[in-house]
């Protein structure tokens, strides 16, 4: 008969396995929180209340170390991306977000990359190839001017144009997902010209992939082995 405690343990571990890092220091704190939650849940299932306390302490240490490893990796990638012309790099939670204004990449209403923008994207691709243990969601965004169906089609085409170019530059296509969101996620006020210009953008979300998370956990395990 299957012991349901161990099935529950597996679910708890899986639920926090995505707790990566914002940077090396904050990543350690975030990882500690996720690790403590997992450890407490496992300890409670196996050993009751006292087991929860012990499990939380062990889990916090494991999570902090894993989070710090990923945070350090993302820190280095962030610094490299800041050197890419036209790229606005931000840290949001456990991932990097790189924004390119659509006016830099495309002519108005078009989805074909401008020749001068390809050099910037080629530099971007070089960094992505160096930091290959990440997954990318490449989003196309528009303002709210015009028909929504047309904006959706344009945002899809622009996202896919960037995916295709990066793939041509050697970034593994299986790492990338293209997504057109039209005007669903504005970052500024669409009632002003300046706001609409900010909303017309291509946004790339970069996060540690499953392999990176597993490697970080394994390295932490070896250091305590």
PDB file of C-alpha atoms in Angstrom:
ATOM      1  CA  UNK A   1       0.000   0.000   0.000  1.00  0.00           C
ATOM      2  CA  UNK A   2       1.358   3.480  -0.901  1.00  0.00           C
ATOM      3  CA  UNK A   3       2.238   5.661   2.111  1.00  0.00           C
ATOM      4  CA  UNK A   4       0.335   8.892   1.527  1.00  0.00           C
ATOM      5  CA  UNK A   5       2.807  10.829   3.651  1.00  0.00           C
ATOM      6  CA  UNK A   6       5.518  10.407   1.043  1.00  0.00           C
ATOM      7  CA  UNK A   7       3.150  11.360  -1.771  1.00  0.00           C
ATOM      8  CA  UNK A   8       2.427  14.574   0.146  1.00  0.00           C
ATOM      9  CA  UNK A   9       6.139  15.194   0.644  1.00  0.00           C
ATOM     10  CA  UNK A  10       6.712  14.987  -3.098  1.00  0.00           C
ATOM     11  CA  UNK A  11       3.971  17.519  -3.700  1.00  0.00           C
ATOM     12  CA  UNK A  12       5.399  19.921  -1.126  1.00  0.00           C
ATOM     13  CA  UNK A  13       8.861  19.760  -2.644  1.00  0.00           C
ATOM     14  CA  UNK A  14       7.477  20.276  -6.131  1.00  0.00           C
ATOM     15  CA  UNK A  15       5.472  23.299  -5.023  1.00  0.00           C
ATOM     16  CA  UNK A  16       8.561  25.217  -3.894  1.00  0.00           C
ATOM     17  CA  UNK A  17      11.076  23.996  -6.434  1.00  0.00           C
ATOM     18  CA  UNK A  18      10.526  27.155  -8.471  1.00  0.00           C
ATOM     19  CA  UNK A  19      11.642  29.442  -5.613  1.00  0.00           C
ATOM     20  CA  UNK A  20      14.713  30.941  -7.294  1.00  0.00           C
ATOM     21  CA  UNK A  21      16.366  34.260  -6.732  1.00  0.00           C
ATOM     22  CA  UNK A  22      16.242  37.954  -7.362  1.00  0.00           C
ATOM     23  CA  UNK A  23      19.953  38.424  -6.726  1.00  0.00           C
ATOM     24  CA  UNK A  24      22.568  36.613  -4.693  1.00  0.00           C
ATOM     25  CA  UNK A  25      21.607  38.123  -1.341  1.00  0.00           C
ATOM     26  CA  UNK A  26      17.865  38.358  -1.854  1.00  0.00           C
ATOM     27  CA  UNK A  27      17.918  34.987  -3.564  1.00  0.00           C
ATOM     28  CA  UNK A  28      19.333  33.445  -0.423  1.00  0.00           C
ATOM     29  CA  UNK A  29      16.514  34.978   1.637  1.00  0.00           C
ATOM     30  CA  UNK A  30      13.803  33.921  -0.819  1.00  0.00           C
ATOM     31  CA  UNK A  31      15.312  30.454  -1.116  1.00  0.00           C
ATOM     32  CA  UNK A  32      15.460  30.198   2.668  1.00  0.00           C
ATOM     33  CA  UNK A  33      11.756  31.001   2.919  1.00  0.00           C
ATOM     34  CA  UNK A  34      10.808  28.447   0.287  1.00  0.00           C
ATOM     35  CA  UNK A  35      13.128  25.849   1.786  1.00  0.00           C
ATOM     36  CA  UNK A  36      11.762  26.440   5.270  1.00  0.00           C
ATOM     37  CA  UNK A  37       8.190  25.987   4.044  1.00  0.00           C
ATOM     38  CA  UNK A  38       9.061  22.722   2.350  1.00  0.00           C
ATOM     39  CA  UNK A  39      11.104  21.527   5.314  1.00  0.00           C
ATOM     40  CA  UNK A  40       8.356  22.342   7.783  1.00  0.00           C
ATOM     41  CA  UNK A  41       5.748  20.512   5.697  1.00  0.00           C
ATOM     42  CA  UNK A  42       7.935  17.452   5.303  1.00  0.00           C
ATOM     43  CA  UNK A  43       8.907  17.453   8.977  1.00  0.00           C
ATOM     44  CA  UNK A  44       5.290  17.699  10.089  1.00  0.00           C
ATOM     45  CA  UNK A  45       4.292  14.755   7.905  1.00  0.00           C
ATOM     46  CA  UNK A  46       7.143  12.583   9.084  1.00  0.00           C
ATOM     47  CA  UNK A  47       7.631  13.623  12.690  1.00  0.00           C
ATOM     48  CA  UNK A  48       4.756  15.741  13.853  1.00  0.00           C
ATOM     49  CA  UNK A  49       5.225  19.186  15.437  1.00  0.00           C
ATOM     50  CA  UNK A  50       8.867  18.711  16.442  1.00  0.00           C
ATOM     51  CA  UNK A  51       9.576  17.348  12.975  1.00  0.00           C
ATOM     52  CA  UNK A  52       8.148  20.525  11.476  1.00  0.00           C
ATOM     53  CA  UNK A  53      10.615  22.676  13.418  1.00  0.00           C
ATOM     54  CA  UNK A  54      13.589  20.523  12.484  1.00  0.00           C
ATOM     55  CA  UNK A  55      12.454  20.272   8.879  1.00  0.00           C
ATOM     56  CA  UNK A  56      12.017  24.046   8.637  1.00  0.00           C
ATOM     57  CA  UNK A  57      15.568  24.659   9.844  1.00  0.00           C
ATOM     58  CA  UNK A  58      17.073  22.154   7.425  1.00  0.00           C
ATOM     59  CA  UNK A  59      14.920  23.347   4.544  1.00  0.00           C
ATOM     60  CA  UNK A  60      15.821  26.987   5.165  1.00  0.00           C
ATOM     61  CA  UNK A  61      19.515  26.220   4.871  1.00  0.00           C
ATOM     62  CA  UNK A  62      19.042  24.236   1.675  1.00  0.00           C
ATOM     63  CA  UNK A  63      16.788  26.860   0.122  1.00  0.00           C
ATOM     64  CA  UNK A  64      19.120  29.732   1.007  1.00  0.00           C
ATOM     65  CA  UNK A  65      22.129  28.052  -0.578  1.00  0.00           C
ATOM     66  CA  UNK A  66      20.212  27.123  -3.733  1.00  0.00           C
ATOM     67  CA  UNK A  67      18.723  30.619  -4.020  1.00  0.00           C
ATOM     68  CA  UNK A  68      22.140  32.234  -3.629  1.00  0.00           C
ATOM     69  CA  UNK A  69      23.611  30.120  -6.444  1.00  0.00           C
ATOM     70  CA  UNK A  70      20.866  31.115  -8.874  1.00  0.00           C
ATOM     71  CA  UNK A  71      20.937  34.722  -7.685  1.00  0.00           C
ATOM     72  CA  UNK A  72      24.663  34.979  -8.415  1.00  0.00           C
ATOM     73  CA  UNK A  73      24.109  33.555 -11.899  1.00  0.00           C
ATOM     74  CA  UNK A  74      21.345  36.058 -12.621  1.00  0.00           C
ATOM     75  CA  UNK A  75      23.442  38.924 -11.223  1.00  0.00           C
ATOM     76  CA  UNK A  76      26.210  38.219 -13.725  1.00  0.00           C
ATOM     77  CA  UNK A  77      23.744  37.905 -16.588  1.00  0.00           C
ATOM     78  CA  UNK A  78      22.106  41.201 -15.618  1.00  0.00           C
ATOM     79  CA  UNK A  79      25.424  43.042 -15.738  1.00  0.00           C
ATOM     80  CA  UNK A  80      26.197  41.581 -19.166  1.00  0.00           C
ATOM     81  CA  UNK A  81      22.763  42.556 -20.517  1.00  0.00           C
ATOM     82  CA  UNK A  82      23.176  46.163 -19.361  1.00  0.00           C
ATOM     83  CA  UNK A  83      25.869  46.541 -22.040  1.00  0.00           C
ATOM     84  CA  UNK A  84      23.398  45.747 -24.841  1.00  0.00           C
ATOM     85  CA  UNK A  85      22.418  48.933 -26.671  1.00  0.00           C
ATOM     86  CA  UNK A  86      18.711  49.739 -26.541  1.00  0.00           C
ATOM     87  CA  UNK A  87      17.986  47.201 -23.776  1.00  0.00           C
ATOM     88  CA  UNK A  88      16.275  48.341 -20.585  1.00  0.00           C
ATOM     89  CA  UNK A  89      17.133  45.663 -18.006  1.00  0.00           C
ATOM     90  CA  UNK A  90      15.162  45.263 -14.793  1.00  0.00           C
ATOM     91  CA  UNK A  91      14.983  42.706 -12.018  1.00  0.00           C
ATOM     92  CA  UNK A  92      11.467  41.572 -11.157  1.00  0.00           C
ATOM     93  CA  UNK A  93      11.219  38.959  -8.449  1.00  0.00           C
ATOM     94  CA  UNK A  94      13.069  35.840  -9.533  1.00  0.00           C
ATOM     95  CA  UNK A  95      13.638  36.900 -13.137  1.00  0.00           C
ATOM     96  CA  UNK A  96      15.174  39.495 -15.438  1.00  0.00           C
ATOM     97  CA  UNK A  97      12.979  41.594 -17.714  1.00  0.00           C
ATOM     98  CA  UNK A  98      14.524  43.222 -20.784  1.00  0.00           C
ATOM     99  CA  UNK A  99      12.477  45.832 -22.656  1.00  0.00           C
ATOM    100  CA  UNK A 100      13.090  47.133 -26.158  1.00  0.00           C
ATOM    101  CA  UNK A 101      10.964  50.032 -27.373  1.00  0.00           C
ATOM    102  CA  UNK A 102       9.189  48.956 -30.557  1.00  0.00           C
ATOM    103  CA  UNK A 103      10.301  52.162 -32.314  1.00  0.00           C
ATOM    104  CA  UNK A 104      13.896  50.959 -31.972  1.00  0.00           C
ATOM    105  CA  UNK A 105      13.134  47.563 -33.505  1.00  0.00           C
ATOM    106  CA  UNK A 106      10.368  48.210 -36.048  1.00  0.00           C
ATOM    107  CA  UNK A 107       8.909  50.852 -38.316  1.00  0.00           C
ATOM    108  CA  UNK A 108       5.394  52.017 -37.388  1.00  0.00           C
ATOM    109  CA  UNK A 109       2.825  49.281 -37.996  1.00  0.00           C
ATOM    110  CA  UNK A 110       5.459  46.833 -39.281  1.00  0.00           C
ATOM    111  CA  UNK A 111       6.820  43.555 -37.942  1.00  0.00           C
ATOM    112  CA  UNK A 112      10.032  43.377 -39.949  1.00  0.00           C
ATOM    113  CA  UNK A 113      13.087  44.227 -37.869  1.00  0.00           C
ATOM    114  CA  UNK A 114      14.955  47.389 -38.826  1.00  0.00           C
ATOM    115  CA  UNK A 115      18.446  46.624 -40.170  1.00  0.00           C
ATOM    116  CA  UNK A 116      20.057  48.874 -37.542  1.00  0.00           C
ATOM    117  CA  UNK A 117      18.247  47.053 -34.714  1.00  0.00           C
ATOM    118  CA  UNK A 118      19.643  43.681 -35.726  1.00  0.00           C
ATOM    119  CA  UNK A 119      23.084  44.620 -34.429  1.00  0.00           C
ATOM    120  CA  UNK A 120      21.643  45.301 -30.970  1.00  0.00           C
ATOM    121  CA  UNK A 121      19.705  42.051 -30.997  1.00  0.00           C
ATOM    122  CA  UNK A 122      22.815  40.194 -32.126  1.00  0.00           C
ATOM    123  CA  UNK A 123      24.605  41.504 -29.013  1.00  0.00           C
ATOM    124  CA  UNK A 124      21.612  40.435 -26.959  1.00  0.00           C
ATOM    125  CA  UNK A 125      21.826  36.955 -28.481  1.00  0.00           C
ATOM    126  CA  UNK A 126      25.500  36.665 -27.547  1.00  0.00           C
ATOM    127  CA  UNK A 127      24.670  37.194 -23.876  1.00  0.00           C
ATOM    128  CA  UNK A 128      21.792  34.716 -24.031  1.00  0.00           C
ATOM    129  CA  UNK A 129      24.097  32.099 -25.546  1.00  0.00           C
ATOM    130  CA  UNK A 130      26.636  32.668 -22.768  1.00  0.00           C
ATOM    131  CA  UNK A 131      23.953  32.250 -20.095  1.00  0.00           C
ATOM    132  CA  UNK A 132      22.207  29.270 -21.597  1.00  0.00           C
ATOM    133  CA  UNK A 133      20.601  27.942 -18.398  1.00  0.00           C
ATOM    134  CA  UNK A 134      17.599  30.257 -18.732  1.00  0.00           C
ATOM    135  CA  UNK A 135      14.213  30.149 -20.434  1.00  0.00           C
ATOM    136  CA  UNK A 136      12.791  33.143 -22.318  1.00  0.00           C
ATOM    137  CA  UNK A 137       9.283  34.459 -22.898  1.00  0.00           C
ATOM    138  CA  UNK A 138       9.364  37.069 -25.669  1.00  0.00           C
ATOM    139  CA  UNK A 139       6.298  39.291 -25.621  1.00  0.00           C
ATOM    140  CA  UNK A 140       5.023  41.786 -28.171  1.00  0.00           C
ATOM    141  CA  UNK A 141       3.008  44.731 -26.782  1.00  0.00           C
ATOM    142  CA  UNK A 142       1.098  47.588 -28.432  1.00  0.00           C
ATOM    143  CA  UNK A 143      -0.790  50.673 -27.290  1.00  0.00           C
ATOM    144  CA  UNK A 144      -4.598  50.738 -27.408  1.00  0.00           C
ATOM    145  CA  UNK A 145      -4.918  52.756 -30.631  1.00  0.00           C
ATOM    146  CA  UNK A 146      -6.675  50.974 -33.490  1.00  0.00           C
ATOM    147  CA  UNK A 147      -8.605  47.736 -33.652  1.00  0.00           C
ATOM    148  CA  UNK A 148      -7.674  45.118 -31.094  1.00  0.00           C
ATOM    149  CA  UNK A 149      -7.576  42.275 -33.646  1.00  0.00           C
ATOM    150  CA  UNK A 150      -4.997  44.132 -35.701  1.00  0.00           C
ATOM    151  CA  UNK A 151      -2.927  44.979 -32.616  1.00  0.00           C
ATOM    152  CA  UNK A 152      -2.993  41.338 -31.525  1.00  0.00           C
ATOM    153  CA  UNK A 153      -1.792  40.206 -34.936  1.00  0.00           C
ATOM    154  CA  UNK A 154       0.959  42.849 -34.973  1.00  0.00           C
ATOM    155  CA  UNK A 155       2.155  41.981 -31.457  1.00  0.00           C
ATOM    156  CA  UNK A 156       2.281  38.269 -32.354  1.00  0.00           C
ATOM    157  CA  UNK A 157       4.257  38.988 -35.510  1.00  0.00           C
ATOM    158  CA  UNK A 158       6.756  41.206 -33.690  1.00  0.00           C
ATOM    159  CA  UNK A 159       7.342  38.685 -30.909  1.00  0.00           C
ATOM    160  CA  UNK A 160       7.887  35.934 -33.466  1.00  0.00           C
ATOM    161  CA  UNK A 161      10.215  38.147 -35.506  1.00  0.00           C
ATOM    162  CA  UNK A 162      12.464  38.539 -32.465  1.00  0.00           C
ATOM    163  CA  UNK A 163      12.296  34.802 -31.708  1.00  0.00           C
ATOM    164  CA  UNK A 164      13.273  33.981 -35.298  1.00  0.00           C
ATOM    165  CA  UNK A 165      16.165  36.437 -35.317  1.00  0.00           C
ATOM    166  CA  UNK A 166      17.582  35.213 -32.001  1.00  0.00           C
ATOM    167  CA  UNK A 167      17.289  31.612 -33.215  1.00  0.00           C
ATOM    168  CA  UNK A 168      19.193  32.582 -36.367  1.00  0.00           C
ATOM    169  CA  UNK A 169      21.886  34.054 -34.120  1.00  0.00           C
ATOM    170  CA  UNK A 170      22.258  30.737 -32.310  1.00  0.00           C
ATOM    171  CA  UNK A 171      19.901  30.946 -29.331  1.00  0.00           C
ATOM    172  CA  UNK A 172      18.242  27.541 -28.921  1.00  0.00           C
ATOM    173  CA  UNK A 173      14.657  27.826 -30.125  1.00  0.00           C
ATOM    174  CA  UNK A 174      13.345  25.455 -27.451  1.00  0.00           C
ATOM    175  CA  UNK A 175      14.354  28.036 -24.842  1.00  0.00           C
ATOM    176  CA  UNK A 176      12.044  30.670 -26.336  1.00  0.00           C
ATOM    177  CA  UNK A 177       8.305  31.242 -26.360  1.00  0.00           C
ATOM    178  CA  UNK A 178       6.817  34.065 -28.454  1.00  0.00           C
ATOM    179  CA  UNK A 179       3.649  35.728 -27.211  1.00  0.00           C
ATOM    180  CA  UNK A 180       1.596  38.634 -28.598  1.00  0.00           C
ATOM    181  CA  UNK A 181      -0.391  40.506 -25.955  1.00  0.00           C
ATOM    182  CA  UNK A 182      -1.601  43.607 -27.853  1.00  0.00           C
ATOM    183  CA  UNK A 183      -2.589  46.227 -25.240  1.00  0.00           C
ATOM    184  CA  UNK A 184      -3.389  43.791 -22.400  1.00  0.00           C
ATOM    185  CA  UNK A 185      -0.455  44.785 -20.159  1.00  0.00           C
ATOM    186  CA  UNK A 186       0.305  48.504 -20.412  1.00  0.00           C
ATOM    187  CA  UNK A 187       3.222  49.868 -18.387  1.00  0.00           C
ATOM    188  CA  UNK A 188       2.170  53.495 -18.857  1.00  0.00           C
ATOM    189  CA  UNK A 189      -0.896  55.675 -19.460  1.00  0.00           C
ATOM    190  CA  UNK A 190      -2.407  55.059 -22.895  1.00  0.00           C
ATOM    191  CA  UNK A 191      -4.128  58.457 -22.834  1.00  0.00           C
ATOM    192  CA  UNK A 192      -0.817  60.273 -23.401  1.00  0.00           C
ATOM    193  CA  UNK A 193       1.545  60.119 -26.345  1.00  0.00           C
ATOM    194  CA  UNK A 194       4.517  59.397 -24.079  1.00  0.00           C
ATOM    195  CA  UNK A 195       2.618  56.613 -22.347  1.00  0.00           C
ATOM    196  CA  UNK A 196       1.580  54.982 -25.612  1.00  0.00           C
ATOM    197  CA  UNK A 197       5.183  55.087 -26.793  1.00  0.00           C
ATOM    198  CA  UNK A 198       6.296  53.208 -23.663  1.00  0.00           C
ATOM    199  CA  UNK A 199       3.569  50.629 -24.143  1.00  0.00           C
ATOM    200  CA  UNK A 200       4.709  49.842 -27.695  1.00  0.00           C
ATOM    201  CA  UNK A 201       7.506  47.472 -26.771  1.00  0.00           C
ATOM    202  CA  UNK A 202       9.021  44.008 -26.944  1.00  0.00           C
ATOM    203  CA  UNK A 203       9.592  42.529 -23.512  1.00  0.00           C
ATOM    204  CA  UNK A 204      11.789  39.507 -22.776  1.00  0.00           C
ATOM    205  CA  UNK A 205      11.344  37.665 -19.490  1.00  0.00           C
ATOM    206  CA  UNK A 206      14.373  35.600 -18.480  1.00  0.00           C
ATOM    207  CA  UNK A 207      14.302  33.047 -15.674  1.00  0.00           C
ATOM    208  CA  UNK A 208      16.414  30.120 -14.501  1.00  0.00           C
ATOM    209  CA  UNK A 209      15.342  26.928 -16.233  1.00  0.00           C
ATOM    210  CA  UNK A 210      14.601  23.641 -14.546  1.00  0.00           C
ATOM    211  CA  UNK A 211      18.099  22.346 -15.245  1.00  0.00           C
ATOM    212  CA  UNK A 212      19.657  25.373 -13.534  1.00  0.00           C
ATOM    213  CA  UNK A 213      17.445  24.930 -10.494  1.00  0.00           C
ATOM    214  CA  UNK A 214      18.347  21.246 -10.234  1.00  0.00           C
ATOM    215  CA  UNK A 215      22.071  21.964 -10.626  1.00  0.00           C
ATOM    216  CA  UNK A 216      21.936  24.609  -7.912  1.00  0.00           C
ATOM    217  CA  UNK A 217      20.236  22.160  -5.574  1.00  0.00           C
ATOM    218  CA  UNK A 218      22.815  19.458  -6.403  1.00  0.00           C
ATOM    219  CA  UNK A 219      25.745  21.822  -5.782  1.00  0.00           C
ATOM    220  CA  UNK A 220      24.267  22.736  -2.445  1.00  0.00           C
ATOM    221  CA  UNK A 221      23.893  19.047  -1.605  1.00  0.00           C
ATOM    222  CA  UNK A 222      27.529  18.302  -2.487  1.00  0.00           C
ATOM    223  CA  UNK A 223      28.770  21.133  -0.280  1.00  0.00           C
ATOM    224  CA  UNK A 224      27.029  19.475   2.671  1.00  0.00           C
ATOM    225  CA  UNK A 225      27.794  15.899   1.643  1.00  0.00           C
TER     226      UNK A 225
END
